CSV table of C-alpha atoms and ligand atoms in Angstrom, one decimal:
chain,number,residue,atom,x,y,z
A,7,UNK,CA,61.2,43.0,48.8
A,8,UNK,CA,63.1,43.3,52.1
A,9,UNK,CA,66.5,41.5,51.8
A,10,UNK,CA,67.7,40.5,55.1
A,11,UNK,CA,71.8,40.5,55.2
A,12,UNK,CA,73.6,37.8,57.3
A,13,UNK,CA,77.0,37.6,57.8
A,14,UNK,CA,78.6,34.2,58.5
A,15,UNK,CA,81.5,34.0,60.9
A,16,UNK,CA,84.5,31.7,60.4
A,17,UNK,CA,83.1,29.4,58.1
A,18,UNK,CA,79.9,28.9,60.0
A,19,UNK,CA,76.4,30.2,60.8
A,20,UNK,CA,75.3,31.0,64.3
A,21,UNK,CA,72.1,28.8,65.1
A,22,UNK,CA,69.4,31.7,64.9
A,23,UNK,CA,70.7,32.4,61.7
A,24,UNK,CA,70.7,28.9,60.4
A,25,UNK,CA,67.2,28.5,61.1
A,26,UNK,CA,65.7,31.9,59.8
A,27,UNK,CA,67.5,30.7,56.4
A,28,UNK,CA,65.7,27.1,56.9
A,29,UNK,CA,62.4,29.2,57.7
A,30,UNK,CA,62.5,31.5,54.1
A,31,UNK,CA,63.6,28.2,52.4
A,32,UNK,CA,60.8,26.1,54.2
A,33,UNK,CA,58.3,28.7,53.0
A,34,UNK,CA,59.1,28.9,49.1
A,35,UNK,CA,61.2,31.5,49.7
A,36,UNK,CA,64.5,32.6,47.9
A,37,UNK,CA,68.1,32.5,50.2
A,38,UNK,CA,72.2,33.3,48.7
A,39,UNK,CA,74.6,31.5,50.2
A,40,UNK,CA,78.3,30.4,49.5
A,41,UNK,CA,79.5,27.4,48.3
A,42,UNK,CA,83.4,26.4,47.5
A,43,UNK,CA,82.7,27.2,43.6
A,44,UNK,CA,81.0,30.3,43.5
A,45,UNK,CA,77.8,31.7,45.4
A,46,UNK,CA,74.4,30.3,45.0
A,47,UNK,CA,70.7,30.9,45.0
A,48,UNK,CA,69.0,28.2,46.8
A,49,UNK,CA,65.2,27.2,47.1
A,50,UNK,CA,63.5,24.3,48.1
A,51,UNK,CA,63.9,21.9,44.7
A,52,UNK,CA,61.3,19.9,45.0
A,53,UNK,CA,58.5,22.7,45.4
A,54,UNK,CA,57.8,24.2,41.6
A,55,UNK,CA,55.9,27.7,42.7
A,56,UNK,CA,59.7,28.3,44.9
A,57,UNK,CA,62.3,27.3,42.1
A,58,UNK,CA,59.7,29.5,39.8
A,59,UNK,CA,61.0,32.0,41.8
A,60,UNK,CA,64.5,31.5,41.0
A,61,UNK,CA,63.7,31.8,37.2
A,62,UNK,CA,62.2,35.2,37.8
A,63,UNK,CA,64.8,36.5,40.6
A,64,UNK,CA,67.7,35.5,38.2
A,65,UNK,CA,65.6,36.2,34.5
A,66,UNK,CA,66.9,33.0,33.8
A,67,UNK,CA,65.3,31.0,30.7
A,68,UNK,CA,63.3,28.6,32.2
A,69,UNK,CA,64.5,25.8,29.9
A,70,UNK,CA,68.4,26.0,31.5
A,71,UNK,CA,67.7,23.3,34.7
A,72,UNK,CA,68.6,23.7,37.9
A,73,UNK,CA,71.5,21.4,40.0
A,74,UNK,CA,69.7,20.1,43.2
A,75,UNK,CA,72.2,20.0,46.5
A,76,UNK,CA,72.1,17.5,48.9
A,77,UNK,CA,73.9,17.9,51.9
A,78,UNK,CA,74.6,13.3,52.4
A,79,UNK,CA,75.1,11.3,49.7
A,80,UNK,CA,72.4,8.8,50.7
A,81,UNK,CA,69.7,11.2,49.3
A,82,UNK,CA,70.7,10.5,46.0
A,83,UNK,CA,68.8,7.8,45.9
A,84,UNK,CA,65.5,9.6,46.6
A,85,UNK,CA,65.4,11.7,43.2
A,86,UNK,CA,67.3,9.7,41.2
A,87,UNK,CA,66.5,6.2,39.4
A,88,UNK,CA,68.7,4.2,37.9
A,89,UNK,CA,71.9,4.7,39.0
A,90,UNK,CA,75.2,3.7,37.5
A,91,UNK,CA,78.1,2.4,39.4
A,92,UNK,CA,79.9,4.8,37.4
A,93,UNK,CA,78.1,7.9,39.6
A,94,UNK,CA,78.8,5.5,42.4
A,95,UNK,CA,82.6,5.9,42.2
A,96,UNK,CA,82.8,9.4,41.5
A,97,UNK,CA,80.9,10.5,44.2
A,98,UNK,CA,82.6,8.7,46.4
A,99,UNK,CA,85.9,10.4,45.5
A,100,UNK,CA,84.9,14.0,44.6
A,101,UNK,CA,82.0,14.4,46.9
A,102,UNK,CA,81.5,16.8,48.9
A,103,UNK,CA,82.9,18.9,46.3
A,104,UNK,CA,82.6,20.9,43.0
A,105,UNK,CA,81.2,17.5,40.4
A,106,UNK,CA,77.9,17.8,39.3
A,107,UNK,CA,76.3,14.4,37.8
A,108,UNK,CA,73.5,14.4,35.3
A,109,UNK,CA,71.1,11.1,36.1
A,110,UNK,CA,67.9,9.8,35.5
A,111,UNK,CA,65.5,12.1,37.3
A,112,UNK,CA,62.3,10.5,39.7
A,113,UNK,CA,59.0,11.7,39.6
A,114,UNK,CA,58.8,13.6,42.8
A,115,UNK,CA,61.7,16.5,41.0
A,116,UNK,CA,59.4,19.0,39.4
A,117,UNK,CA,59.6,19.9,35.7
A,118,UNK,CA,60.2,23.4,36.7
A,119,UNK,CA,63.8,22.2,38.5
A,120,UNK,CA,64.6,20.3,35.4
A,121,UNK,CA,63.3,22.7,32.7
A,122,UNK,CA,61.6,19.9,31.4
A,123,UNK,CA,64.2,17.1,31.2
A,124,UNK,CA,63.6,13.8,32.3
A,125,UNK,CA,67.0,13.9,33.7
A,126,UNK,CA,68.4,16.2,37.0
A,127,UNK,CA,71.5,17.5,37.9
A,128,UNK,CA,72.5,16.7,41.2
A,129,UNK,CA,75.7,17.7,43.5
A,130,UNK,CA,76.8,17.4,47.2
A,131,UNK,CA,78.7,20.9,48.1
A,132,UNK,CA,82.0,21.0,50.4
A,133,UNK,CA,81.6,24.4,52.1
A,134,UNK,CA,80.3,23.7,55.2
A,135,UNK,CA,77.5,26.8,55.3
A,136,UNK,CA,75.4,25.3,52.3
A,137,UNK,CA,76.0,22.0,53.3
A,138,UNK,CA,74.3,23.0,57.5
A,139,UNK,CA,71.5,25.3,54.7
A,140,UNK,CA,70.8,22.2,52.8
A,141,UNK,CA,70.5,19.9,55.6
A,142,UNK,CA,68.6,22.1,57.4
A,143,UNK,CA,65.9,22.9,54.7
A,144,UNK,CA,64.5,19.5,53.3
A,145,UNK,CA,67.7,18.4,52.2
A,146,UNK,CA,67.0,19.0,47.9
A,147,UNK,CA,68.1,22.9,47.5
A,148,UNK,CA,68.4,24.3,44.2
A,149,UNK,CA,71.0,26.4,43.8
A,150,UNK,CA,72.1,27.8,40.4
A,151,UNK,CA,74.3,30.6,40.8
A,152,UNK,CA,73.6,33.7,42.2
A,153,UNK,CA,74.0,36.3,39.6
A,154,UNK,CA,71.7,38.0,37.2
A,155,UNK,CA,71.5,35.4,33.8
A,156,UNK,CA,74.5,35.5,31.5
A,157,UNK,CA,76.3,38.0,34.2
A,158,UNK,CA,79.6,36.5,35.7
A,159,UNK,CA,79.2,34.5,38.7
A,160,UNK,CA,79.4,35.5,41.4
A,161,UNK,CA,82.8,34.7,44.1
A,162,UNK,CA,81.6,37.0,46.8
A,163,UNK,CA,78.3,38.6,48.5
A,164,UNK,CA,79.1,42.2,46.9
A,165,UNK,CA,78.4,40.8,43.6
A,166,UNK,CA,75.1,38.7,44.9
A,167,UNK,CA,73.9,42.4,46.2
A,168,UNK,CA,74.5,44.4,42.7
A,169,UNK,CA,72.4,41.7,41.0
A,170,UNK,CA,70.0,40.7,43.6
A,171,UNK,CA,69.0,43.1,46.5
A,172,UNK,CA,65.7,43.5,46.6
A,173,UNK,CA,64.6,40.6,44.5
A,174,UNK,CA,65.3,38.0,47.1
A,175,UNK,CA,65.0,37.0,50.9
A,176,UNK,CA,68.4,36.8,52.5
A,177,UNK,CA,71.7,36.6,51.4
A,178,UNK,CA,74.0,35.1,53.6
A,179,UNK,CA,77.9,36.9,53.4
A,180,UNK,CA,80.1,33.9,53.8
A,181,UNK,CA,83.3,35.6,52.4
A,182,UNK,CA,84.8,34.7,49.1
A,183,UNK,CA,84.6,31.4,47.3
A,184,UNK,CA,87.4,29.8,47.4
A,185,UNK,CA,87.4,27.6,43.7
A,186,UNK,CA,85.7,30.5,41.9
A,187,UNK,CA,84.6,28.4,39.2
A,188,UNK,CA,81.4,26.3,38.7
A,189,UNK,CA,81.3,22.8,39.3
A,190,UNK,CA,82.4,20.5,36.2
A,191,UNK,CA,79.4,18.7,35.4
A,192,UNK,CA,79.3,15.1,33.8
A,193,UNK,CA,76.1,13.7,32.3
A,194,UNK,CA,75.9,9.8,33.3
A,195,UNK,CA,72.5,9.9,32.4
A,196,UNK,CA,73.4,7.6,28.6
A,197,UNK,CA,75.6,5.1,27.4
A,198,UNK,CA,78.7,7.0,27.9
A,199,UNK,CA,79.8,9.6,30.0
A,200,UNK,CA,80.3,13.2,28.9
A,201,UNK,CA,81.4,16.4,29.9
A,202,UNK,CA,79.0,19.3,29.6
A,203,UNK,CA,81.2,21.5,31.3
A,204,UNK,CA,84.5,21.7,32.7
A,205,UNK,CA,85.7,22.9,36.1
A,206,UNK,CA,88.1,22.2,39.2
A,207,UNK,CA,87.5,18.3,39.2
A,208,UNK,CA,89.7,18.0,35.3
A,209,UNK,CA,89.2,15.4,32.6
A,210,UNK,CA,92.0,13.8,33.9
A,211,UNK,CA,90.9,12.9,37.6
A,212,UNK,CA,87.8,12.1,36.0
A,213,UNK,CA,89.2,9.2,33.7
A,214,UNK,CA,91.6,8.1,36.8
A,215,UNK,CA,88.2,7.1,38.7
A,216,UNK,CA,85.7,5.8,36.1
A,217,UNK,CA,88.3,5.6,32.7
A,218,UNK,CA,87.7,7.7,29.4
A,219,UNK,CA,85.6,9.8,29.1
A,220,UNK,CA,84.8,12.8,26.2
A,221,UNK,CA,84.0,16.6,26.2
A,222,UNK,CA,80.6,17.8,24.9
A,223,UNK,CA,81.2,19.5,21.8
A,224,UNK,CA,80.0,22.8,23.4
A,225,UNK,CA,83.3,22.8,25.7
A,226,UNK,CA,85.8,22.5,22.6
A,227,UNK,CA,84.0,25.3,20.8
A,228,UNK,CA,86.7,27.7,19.4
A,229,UNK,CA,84.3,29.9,17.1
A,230,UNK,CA,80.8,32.0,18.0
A,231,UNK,CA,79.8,30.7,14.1
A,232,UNK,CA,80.3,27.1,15.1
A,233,UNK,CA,76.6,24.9,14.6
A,234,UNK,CA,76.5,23.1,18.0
A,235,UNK,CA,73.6,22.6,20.4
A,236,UNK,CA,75.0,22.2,24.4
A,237,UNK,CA,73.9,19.5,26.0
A,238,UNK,CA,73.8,21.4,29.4
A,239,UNK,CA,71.2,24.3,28.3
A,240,UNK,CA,72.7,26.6,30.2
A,241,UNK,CA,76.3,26.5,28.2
A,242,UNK,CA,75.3,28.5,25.2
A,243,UNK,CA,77.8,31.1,23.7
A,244,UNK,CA,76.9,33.9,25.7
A,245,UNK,CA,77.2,34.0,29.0
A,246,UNK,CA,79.3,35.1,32.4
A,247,UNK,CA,79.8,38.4,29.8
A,248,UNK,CA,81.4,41.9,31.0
A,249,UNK,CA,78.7,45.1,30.1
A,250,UNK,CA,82.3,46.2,28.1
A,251,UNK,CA,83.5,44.3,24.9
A,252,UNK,CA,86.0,42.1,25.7
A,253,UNK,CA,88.5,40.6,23.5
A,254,UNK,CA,91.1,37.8,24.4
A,255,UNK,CA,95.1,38.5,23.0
A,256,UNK,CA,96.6,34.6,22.5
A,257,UNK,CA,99.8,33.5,21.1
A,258,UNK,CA,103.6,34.7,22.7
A,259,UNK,CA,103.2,36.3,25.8
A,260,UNK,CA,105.3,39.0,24.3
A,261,UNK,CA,103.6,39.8,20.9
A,262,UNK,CA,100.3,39.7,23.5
A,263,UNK,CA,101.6,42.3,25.7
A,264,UNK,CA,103.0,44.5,22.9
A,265,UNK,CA,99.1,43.8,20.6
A,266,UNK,CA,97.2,45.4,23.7
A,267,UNK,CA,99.7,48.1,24.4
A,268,UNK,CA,98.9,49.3,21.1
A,269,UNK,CA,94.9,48.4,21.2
A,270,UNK,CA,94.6,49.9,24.3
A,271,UNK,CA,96.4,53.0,23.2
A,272,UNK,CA,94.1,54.0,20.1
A,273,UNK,CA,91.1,53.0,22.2
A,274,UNK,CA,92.2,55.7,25.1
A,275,UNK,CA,93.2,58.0,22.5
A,276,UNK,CA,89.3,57.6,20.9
A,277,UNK,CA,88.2,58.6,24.7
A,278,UNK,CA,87.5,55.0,25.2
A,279,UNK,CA,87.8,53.6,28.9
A,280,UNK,CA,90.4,50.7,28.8
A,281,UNK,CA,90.9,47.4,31.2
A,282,UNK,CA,93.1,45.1,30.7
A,283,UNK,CA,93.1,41.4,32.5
A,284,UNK,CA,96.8,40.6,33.1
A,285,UNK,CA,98.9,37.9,35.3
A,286,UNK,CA,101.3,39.0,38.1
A,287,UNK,CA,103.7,37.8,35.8
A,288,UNK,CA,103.3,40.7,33.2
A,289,UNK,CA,101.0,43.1,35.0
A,290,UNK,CA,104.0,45.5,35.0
A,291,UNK,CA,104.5,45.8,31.0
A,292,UNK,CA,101.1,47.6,30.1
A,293,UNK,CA,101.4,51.1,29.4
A,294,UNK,CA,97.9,51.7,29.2
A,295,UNK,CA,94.5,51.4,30.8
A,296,UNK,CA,93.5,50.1,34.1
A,297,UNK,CA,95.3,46.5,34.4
A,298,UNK,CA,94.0,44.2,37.0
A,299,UNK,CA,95.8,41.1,38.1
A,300,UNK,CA,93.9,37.8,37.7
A,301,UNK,CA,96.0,35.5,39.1
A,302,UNK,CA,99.9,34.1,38.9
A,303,UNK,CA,100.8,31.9,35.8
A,304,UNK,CA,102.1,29.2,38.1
A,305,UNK,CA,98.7,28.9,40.0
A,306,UNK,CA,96.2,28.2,38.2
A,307,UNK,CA,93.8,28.1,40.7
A,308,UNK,CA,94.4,31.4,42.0
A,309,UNK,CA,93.6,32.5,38.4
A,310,UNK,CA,90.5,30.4,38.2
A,311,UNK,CA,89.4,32.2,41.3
A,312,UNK,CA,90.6,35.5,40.4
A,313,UNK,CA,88.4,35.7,36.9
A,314,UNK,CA,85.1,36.8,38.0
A,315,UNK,CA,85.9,39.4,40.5
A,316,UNK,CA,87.9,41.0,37.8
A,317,UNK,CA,85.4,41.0,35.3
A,318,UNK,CA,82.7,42.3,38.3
A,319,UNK,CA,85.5,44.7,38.9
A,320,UNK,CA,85.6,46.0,34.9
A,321,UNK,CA,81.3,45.8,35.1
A,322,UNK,CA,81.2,48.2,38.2
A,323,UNK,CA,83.5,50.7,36.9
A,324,UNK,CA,81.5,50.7,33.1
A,325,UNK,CA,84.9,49.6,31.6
A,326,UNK,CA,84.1,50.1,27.9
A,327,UNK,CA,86.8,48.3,26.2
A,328,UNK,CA,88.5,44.9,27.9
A,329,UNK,CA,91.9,43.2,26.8
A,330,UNK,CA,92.8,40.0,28.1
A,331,UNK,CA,95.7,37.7,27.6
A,332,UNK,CA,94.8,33.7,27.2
A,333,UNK,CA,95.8,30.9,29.6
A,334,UNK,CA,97.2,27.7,29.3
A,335,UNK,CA,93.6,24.9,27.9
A,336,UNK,CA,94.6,21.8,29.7
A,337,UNK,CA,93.9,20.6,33.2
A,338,UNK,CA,92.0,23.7,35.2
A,339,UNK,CA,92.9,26.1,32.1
A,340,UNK,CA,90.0,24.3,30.2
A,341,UNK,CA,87.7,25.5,32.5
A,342,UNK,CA,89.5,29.4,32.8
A,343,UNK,CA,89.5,29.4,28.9
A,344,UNK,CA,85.4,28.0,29.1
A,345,UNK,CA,84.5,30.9,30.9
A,346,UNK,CA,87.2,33.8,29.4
A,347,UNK,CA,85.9,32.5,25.6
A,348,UNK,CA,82.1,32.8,26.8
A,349,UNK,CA,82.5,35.7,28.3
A,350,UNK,CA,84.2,37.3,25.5
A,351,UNK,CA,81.8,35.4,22.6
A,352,UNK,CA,84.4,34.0,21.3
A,353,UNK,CA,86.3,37.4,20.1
A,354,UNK,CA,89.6,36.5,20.1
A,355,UNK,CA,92.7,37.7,18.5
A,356,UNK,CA,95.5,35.7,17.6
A,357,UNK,CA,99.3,37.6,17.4
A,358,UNK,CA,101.4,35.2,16.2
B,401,AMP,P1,74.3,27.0,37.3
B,401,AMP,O1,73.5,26.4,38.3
B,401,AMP,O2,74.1,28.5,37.1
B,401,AMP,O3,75.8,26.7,37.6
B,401,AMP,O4,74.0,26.3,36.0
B,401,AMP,C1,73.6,24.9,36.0
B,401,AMP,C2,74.1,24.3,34.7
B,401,AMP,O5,73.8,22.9,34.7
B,401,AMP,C3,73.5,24.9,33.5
B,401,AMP,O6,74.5,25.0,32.4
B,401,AMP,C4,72.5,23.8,33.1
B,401,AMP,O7,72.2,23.8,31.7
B,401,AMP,C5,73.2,22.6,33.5
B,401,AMP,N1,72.2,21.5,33.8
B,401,AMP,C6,71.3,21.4,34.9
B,401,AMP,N2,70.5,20.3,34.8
B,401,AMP,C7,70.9,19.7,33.6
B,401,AMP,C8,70.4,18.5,33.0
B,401,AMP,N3,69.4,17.8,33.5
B,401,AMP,N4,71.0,18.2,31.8
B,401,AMP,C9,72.0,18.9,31.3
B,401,AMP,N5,72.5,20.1,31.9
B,401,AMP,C10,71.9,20.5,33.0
B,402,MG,MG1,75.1,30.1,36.3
């Protein structure tokens, strides 16, 4: 398949542009585009034979559903019955943005969207390109992310073309995301609310809108031999994983740095290829391997958005062997230590 390339300027997409992308996503077809959490790959959710398409492009199981964007809140109403006030409040303070909500789904969403559920996972984007896409294309655009299943997500269109060109329509080059992480998503859809995945929007600003709330199992998960199901099908163990085997260094920053130097030492001297994930903070005190800087310790969001690119980075260069140190699990660091775990199954070394 031909895969046209369309570069967005400043944020926005030049009207010829906009409606060739409406055109492919009219037809069934398959279009990229950015959002603030990471890129996605949008087709027209409410007609099966297109988001069948998205299963195939992606080799995605096709029991993980698919999060439906709208580009106005009032359109929640026309795929979704029963809706709490709960989903009520938190969309009015975190939408547009990156919150997903799990509700009760209508009729008129396919089974092929939901993987089956009777429930669909809905969310109203901030970046301005997929919200003019959306809008522009029937308004219900699924859009999981754009990557190759259980590859990291991708922040930027490079990494949409490794996994993609060829297999889809357009991809539209909107620059990088700028959250770099996928949308938390909270399941309203029963008695209480839960989180099956963390992300920018924290437990915390959650239980400031709507009160307490818990974490699905699945996000506390600490072990690969732990017997949980996820709630969110698409959370299993393995997943946003490096091609090279990557192990996470926790405990005193120190001991960490002075573990890989060591690790990454006999692996080198095996005539293994080394990368190591570091902060700006320590980048400096590796002696060995190819160290990439993630992000700075006192940002977390710049480490958030940091994450994928370096593991891309490690994927394109056929990085056999990857060390990375651990981050702080509260706040945004739940979600950064989600992703590193999952990526890593859960092989993690502690020094202390
Ligand atoms: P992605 O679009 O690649 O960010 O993945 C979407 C995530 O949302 C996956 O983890 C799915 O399992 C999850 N998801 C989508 N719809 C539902 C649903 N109805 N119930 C639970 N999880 C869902
Ligand atoms: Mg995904």
């Amino acid at each position: 398949m031909n895969t046209i390339i369309i570069k967005a300027d400043k944020g926005s997409l030049r009207e010829e542009d906009l409606q060739a992308a409406s055109n492919i996503l009219h037809r069934g077809g398959l279009v990229a585009f950015p959002t603030e959490t990471v890129y996605g790959l949008g087709a027209d959710a409410l007609n099966p034979k297109a988001s069948k398409k998205i299963y195939e492009a992606k080799g995605r199981p096709s029991d993980n559903p698919l999060i439906v964007h709208i580009s106005d809140i009032k359109h929640i109403e026309d795929i979704v019955r029963n809706i709490p006030n709960k989903a009520y409040e938190l969309a009015e303070v975190f939408w547009p943005g990156p919150l997903t909500l799990i509700l009760n789904k209508k009729p008129n969403v396919p089974a092929s969207t939901t993987g089956g559920l009777d429930t669909v996972a809905i969310r109203l984007p901030a970046a301005k390109i997929a919200r003019d896409i959306i809008a522009a294309s029937g308004g219900f655009i699924a859009a999981p992310s754009a990557n190759t299943s259980g590859k990291p997500s991708p922040t930027k269109a490079e990494h949409v073309i490794a996994d993609l060109y060829g297999k889809i329509d357009m991809i539209v080059d909107g620059g990088e995301s700028t959250l770099g992480l996928e949308s938390t998503i909270v399941d309203l859809s029963g008695q209480d609310p839960i989180i099956l995945r963390p992300g920018s929007i924290t437990k915390t600003m959650l239980e400031n809108v709507i009160g307490n709330i818990e974490y699905d199992a699945e996000v506390l998960r600490r072990s690969i031999n732990e017997n949980i199901v996820a709630k969110a099908p698409g959370m299993k163990y393995l997943h946003y994983a490096p091609e090279g085997c990557l192990t996470i260094y926790e405990g005193d920053i120190q001991n960490v740095v002075k573990a890989i130097n060591i690790k990454a030492k006999e692996c080198l001297d095996l005539g293994r290829s080394v990368g190591i994930i570091a902060s700006k903070e320590t980048a400096g005190l590796y002696e060995y391997g190819e160290v990439k800087t993630i992000g700075s310790r006192k940002d977390e969001n710049s480490i958030a958005a940091g994450l994928y690119g370096v593991l891309r980075y490690f994927d394109k260069n056929h990085t056999e062997f990857i060390f990375s140190e651990s981050f702080a699990s509260d706040e945004l660091g739940q979600a950064i230590m989600n992703r590193l775990l999952k990526a890593a199954g859960y092989r993690i070394v502690s020094v202390d």
